[in-house]
Amino acid sequence: MRALLDVILVVLQLYVWILIAAAVLSWLVAFNVVNPYNSFVRNVGEFLYRVTEPVLAPIRNILPNLGGIDLSPMVLILLIFFLQQVIAYYIYPYVF
């Protein structure tokens, strides 16, 4: 059972890095640092969008509109960190 919890913690940490990559790529595209018409950039952006958007969309619906600022990745990262701490401190020690 601990192995399963370890896998869950690793997947959550990997998802945090995917969220950060999606946010950075969106900034790079918004500021015209990378070309969104490049096939590699488009494929990476599409992958990141498909992986993150189903989780971020409900959070965006709850948060108020702040203009061009999207706080949903930060809220999700904080929720993931909270979940990791709950698993590490309250579930992991009591599983044999």
mmCIF file with all atom_site columns, C-alpha atoms in Angstrom:
data_model
loop_
_atom_site.group_PDB
_atom_site.id
_atom_site.type_symbol
_atom_site.label_atom_id
_atom_site.label_alt_id
_atom_site.label_comp_id
_atom_site.label_asym_id
_atom_site.label_entity_id
_atom_site.label_seq_id
_atom_site.pdbx_PDB_ins_code
_atom_site.Cartn_x
_atom_site.Cartn_y
_atom_site.Cartn_z
_atom_site.occupancy
_atom_site.B_iso_or_equiv
_atom_site.pdbx_formal_charge
_atom_site.auth_seq_id
_atom_site.auth_comp_id
_atom_site.auth_asym_id
_atom_site.auth_atom_id
_atom_site.pdbx_PDB_model_num
ATOM 1  C CA . MET A 1 1  ? 0.000   0.000  0.000   1.00 0.00 ? 1  MET A CA 1
ATOM 2  C CA . ARG A 1 2  ? 2.895   2.369  0.667   1.00 0.00 ? 2  ARG A CA 1
ATOM 3  C CA . ALA A 1 3  ? 4.135   1.778  -2.864  1.00 0.00 ? 3  ALA A CA 1
ATOM 4  C CA . LEU A 1 4  ? 0.787   2.980  -4.190  1.00 0.00 ? 4  LEU A CA 1
ATOM 5  C CA . LEU A 1 5  ? 0.987   6.106  -2.031  1.00 0.00 ? 5  LEU A CA 1
ATOM 6  C CA . ASP A 1 6  ? 4.532   6.723  -3.304  1.00 0.00 ? 6  ASP A CA 1
ATOM 7  C CA . VAL A 1 7  ? 3.298   6.486  -6.892  1.00 0.00 ? 7  VAL A CA 1
ATOM 8  C CA . ILE A 1 8  ? 0.453   8.899  -6.128  1.00 0.00 ? 8  ILE A CA 1
ATOM 9  C CA . LEU A 1 9  ? 2.898   11.397 -4.597  1.00 0.00 ? 9  LEU A CA 1
ATOM 10 C CA . VAL A 1 10 ? 5.201   11.157 -7.627  1.00 0.00 ? 10 VAL A CA 1
ATOM 11 C CA . VAL A 1 11 ? 2.299   11.620 -10.052 1.00 0.00 ? 11 VAL A CA 1
ATOM 12 C CA . LEU A 1 12 ? 1.114   14.670 -8.126  1.00 0.00 ? 12 LEU A CA 1
ATOM 13 C CA . GLN A 1 13 ? 4.607   16.159 -8.223  1.00 0.00 ? 13 GLN A CA 1
ATOM 14 C CA . LEU A 1 14 ? 4.860   15.464 -11.959 1.00 0.00 ? 14 LEU A CA 1
ATOM 15 C CA . TYR A 1 15 ? 1.507   17.176 -12.502 1.00 0.00 ? 15 TYR A CA 1
ATOM 16 C CA . VAL A 1 16 ? 2.789   20.261 -10.671 1.00 0.00 ? 16 VAL A CA 1
ATOM 17 C CA . TRP A 1 17 ? 5.691   20.435 -13.124 1.00 0.00 ? 17 TRP A CA 1
ATOM 18 C CA . ILE A 1 18 ? 3.284   20.039 -16.042 1.00 0.00 ? 18 ILE A CA 1
ATOM 19 C CA . LEU A 1 19 ? 1.206   22.933 -14.674 1.00 0.00 ? 19 LEU A CA 1
ATOM 20 C CA . ILE A 1 20 ? 4.311   25.103 -14.397 1.00 0.00 ? 20 ILE A CA 1
ATOM 21 C CA . ALA A 1 21 ? 5.352   24.197 -17.952 1.00 0.00 ? 21 ALA A CA 1
ATOM 22 C CA . ALA A 1 22 ? 1.886   25.063 -19.264 1.00 0.00 ? 22 ALA A CA 1
ATOM 23 C CA . ALA A 1 23 ? 1.934   28.443 -17.514 1.00 0.00 ? 23 ALA A CA 1
ATOM 24 C CA . VAL A 1 24 ? 5.424   29.279 -18.780 1.00 0.00 ? 24 VAL A CA 1
ATOM 25 C CA . LEU A 1 25 ? 4.540   28.248 -22.332 1.00 0.00 ? 25 LEU A CA 1
ATOM 26 C CA . SER A 1 26 ? 1.399   30.383 -22.251 1.00 0.00 ? 26 SER A CA 1
ATOM 27 C CA . TRP A 1 27 ? 3.504   33.378 -21.165 1.00 0.00 ? 27 TRP A CA 1
ATOM 28 C CA . LEU A 1 28 ? 6.077   32.727 -23.886 1.00 0.00 ? 28 LEU A CA 1
ATOM 29 C CA . VAL A 1 29 ? 3.356   32.564 -26.524 1.00 0.00 ? 29 VAL A CA 1
ATOM 30 C CA . ALA A 1 30 ? 1.599   35.661 -25.155 1.00 0.00 ? 30 ALA A CA 1
ATOM 31 C CA . PHE A 1 31 ? 4.795   37.729 -25.271 1.00 0.00 ? 31 PHE A CA 1
ATOM 32 C CA . ASN A 1 32 ? 5.772   36.421 -28.740 1.00 0.00 ? 32 ASN A CA 1
ATOM 33 C CA . VAL A 1 33 ? 8.947   34.782 -27.495 1.00 0.00 ? 33 VAL A CA 1
ATOM 34 C CA . VAL A 1 34 ? 8.077   31.502 -29.211 1.00 0.00 ? 34 VAL A CA 1
ATOM 35 C CA . ASN A 1 35 ? 6.189   31.059 -32.452 1.00 0.00 ? 35 ASN A CA 1
ATOM 36 C CA . PRO A 1 36 ? 2.836   29.314 -31.856 1.00 0.00 ? 36 PRO A CA 1
ATOM 37 C CA . TYR A 1 37 ? 2.776   28.267 -35.531 1.00 0.00 ? 37 TYR A CA 1
ATOM 38 C CA . ASN A 1 38 ? 5.865   26.115 -35.075 1.00 0.00 ? 38 ASN A CA 1
ATOM 39 C CA . SER A 1 39 ? 4.746   22.477 -35.156 1.00 0.00 ? 39 SER A CA 1
ATOM 40 C CA . PHE A 1 40 ? 6.785   21.461 -32.089 1.00 0.00 ? 40 PHE A CA 1
ATOM 41 C CA . VAL A 1 41 ? 5.518   24.371 -29.998 1.00 0.00 ? 41 VAL A CA 1
ATOM 42 C CA . ARG A 1 42 ? 1.973   23.717 -31.187 1.00 0.00 ? 42 ARG A CA 1
ATOM 43 C CA . ASN A 1 43 ? 2.199   20.005 -30.283 1.00 0.00 ? 43 ASN A CA 1
ATOM 44 C CA . VAL A 1 44 ? 3.657   20.700 -26.849 1.00 0.00 ? 44 VAL A CA 1
ATOM 45 C CA . GLY A 1 45 ? 1.067   23.392 -26.200 1.00 0.00 ? 45 GLY A CA 1
ATOM 46 C CA . GLU A 1 46 ? -1.757  21.115 -27.295 1.00 0.00 ? 46 GLU A CA 1
ATOM 47 C CA . PHE A 1 47 ? -0.514  18.323 -25.025 1.00 0.00 ? 47 PHE A CA 1
ATOM 48 C CA . LEU A 1 48 ? -0.203  20.662 -22.034 1.00 0.00 ? 48 LEU A CA 1
ATOM 49 C CA . TYR A 1 49 ? -3.629  22.140 -22.736 1.00 0.00 ? 49 TYR A CA 1
ATOM 50 C CA . ARG A 1 50 ? -5.300  18.730 -22.956 1.00 0.00 ? 50 ARG A CA 1
ATOM 51 C CA . VAL A 1 51 ? -3.649  17.536 -19.742 1.00 0.00 ? 51 VAL A CA 1
ATOM 52 C CA . THR A 1 52 ? -4.297  20.612 -17.631 1.00 0.00 ? 52 THR A CA 1
ATOM 53 C CA . GLU A 1 53 ? -7.524  22.138 -18.933 1.00 0.00 ? 53 GLU A CA 1
ATOM 54 C CA . PRO A 1 54 ? -9.985  19.530 -17.543 1.00 0.00 ? 54 PRO A CA 1
ATOM 55 C CA . VAL A 1 55 ? -8.723  20.284 -14.031 1.00 0.00 ? 55 VAL A CA 1
ATOM 56 C CA . LEU A 1 56 ? -8.242  24.034 -14.423 1.00 0.00 ? 56 LEU A CA 1
ATOM 57 C CA . ALA A 1 57 ? -11.616 24.829 -16.039 1.00 0.00 ? 57 ALA A CA 1
ATOM 58 C CA . PRO A 1 58 ? -13.735 24.185 -12.893 1.00 0.00 ? 58 PRO A CA 1
ATOM 59 C CA . ILE A 1 59 ? -11.320 26.276 -10.829 1.00 0.00 ? 59 ILE A CA 1
ATOM 60 C CA . ARG A 1 60 ? -11.608 29.130 -13.350 1.00 0.00 ? 60 ARG A CA 1
ATOM 61 C CA . ASN A 1 61 ? -15.390 28.985 -13.025 1.00 0.00 ? 61 ASN A CA 1
ATOM 62 C CA . ILE A 1 62 ? -15.128 29.450 -9.248  1.00 0.00 ? 62 ILE A CA 1
ATOM 63 C CA . LEU A 1 63 ? -12.509 32.220 -9.219  1.00 0.00 ? 63 LEU A CA 1
ATOM 64 C CA . PRO A 1 64 ? -13.571 35.798 -9.965  1.00 0.00 ? 64 PRO A CA 1
ATOM 65 C CA . ASN A 1 65 ? -12.522 37.382 -13.251 1.00 0.00 ? 65 ASN A CA 1
ATOM 66 C CA . LEU A 1 66 ? -9.278  39.294 -12.727 1.00 0.00 ? 66 LEU A CA 1
ATOM 67 C CA . GLY A 1 67 ? -8.848  40.493 -16.284 1.00 0.00 ? 67 GLY A CA 1
ATOM 68 C CA . GLY A 1 68 ? -5.843  38.916 -17.961 1.00 0.00 ? 68 GLY A CA 1
ATOM 69 C CA . ILE A 1 69 ? -4.505  37.276 -14.815 1.00 0.00 ? 69 ILE A CA 1
ATOM 70 C CA . ASP A 1 70 ? -5.209  33.563 -14.466 1.00 0.00 ? 70 ASP A CA 1
ATOM 71 C CA . LEU A 1 71 ? -4.703  32.356 -10.906 1.00 0.00 ? 71 LEU A CA 1
ATOM 72 C CA . SER A 1 72 ? -6.139  28.878 -11.462 1.00 0.00 ? 72 SER A CA 1
ATOM 73 C CA . PRO A 1 73 ? -2.740  27.131 -11.902 1.00 0.00 ? 73 PRO A CA 1
ATOM 74 C CA . MET A 1 74 ? -1.506  28.639 -8.640  1.00 0.00 ? 74 MET A CA 1
ATOM 75 C CA . VAL A 1 75 ? -4.680  27.587 -6.810  1.00 0.00 ? 75 VAL A CA 1
ATOM 76 C CA . LEU A 1 76 ? -4.369  24.061 -8.192  1.00 0.00 ? 76 LEU A CA 1
ATOM 77 C CA . ILE A 1 77 ? -0.691  23.843 -7.228  1.00 0.00 ? 77 ILE A CA 1
ATOM 78 C CA . LEU A 1 78 ? -1.557  24.911 -3.678  1.00 0.00 ? 78 LEU A CA 1
ATOM 79 C CA . LEU A 1 79 ? -4.311  22.283 -3.547  1.00 0.00 ? 79 LEU A CA 1
ATOM 80 C CA . ILE A 1 80 ? -1.876  19.628 -4.782  1.00 0.00 ? 80 ILE A CA 1
ATOM 81 C CA . PHE A 1 81 ? 0.690   20.640 -2.156  1.00 0.00 ? 81 PHE A CA 1
ATOM 82 C CA . PHE A 1 82 ? -2.002  20.419 0.519   1.00 0.00 ? 82 PHE A CA 1
ATOM 83 C CA . LEU A 1 83 ? -3.013  16.954 -0.718  1.00 0.00 ? 83 LEU A CA 1
ATOM 84 C CA . GLN A 1 84 ? 0.617   15.816 -0.701  1.00 0.00 ? 84 GLN A CA 1
ATOM 85 C CA . GLN A 1 85 ? 1.040   16.964 2.880   1.00 0.00 ? 85 GLN A CA 1
ATOM 86 C CA . VAL A 1 86 ? -2.154  15.206 3.958   1.00 0.00 ? 86 VAL A CA 1
ATOM 87 C CA . ILE A 1 87 ? -0.960  11.988 2.342   1.00 0.00 ? 87 ILE A CA 1
ATOM 88 C CA . ALA A 1 88 ? 2.557   12.285 3.776   1.00 0.00 ? 88 ALA A CA 1
ATOM 89 C CA . TYR A 1 89 ? 1.599   13.177 7.354   1.00 0.00 ? 89 TYR A CA 1
ATOM 90 C CA . TYR A 1 90 ? -1.789  11.605 7.971   1.00 0.00 ? 90 TYR A CA 1
ATOM 91 C CA . ILE A 1 91 ? -2.122  8.586  5.657   1.00 0.00 ? 91 ILE A CA 1
ATOM 92 C CA . TYR A 1 92 ? 1.388   7.332  4.911   1.00 0.00 ? 92 TYR A CA 1
ATOM 93 C CA . PRO A 1 93 ? 2.537   6.672  8.531   1.00 0.00 ? 93 PRO A CA 1
ATOM 94 C CA . TYR A 1 94 ? -0.504  4.550  9.342   1.00 0.00 ? 94 TYR A CA 1
ATOM 95 C CA . VAL A 1 95 ? -0.341  2.284  6.280   1.00 0.00 ? 95 VAL A CA 1
ATOM 96 C CA . PHE A 1 96 ? 1.536   -0.974 6.640   1.00 0.00 ? 96 PHE A CA 1
#
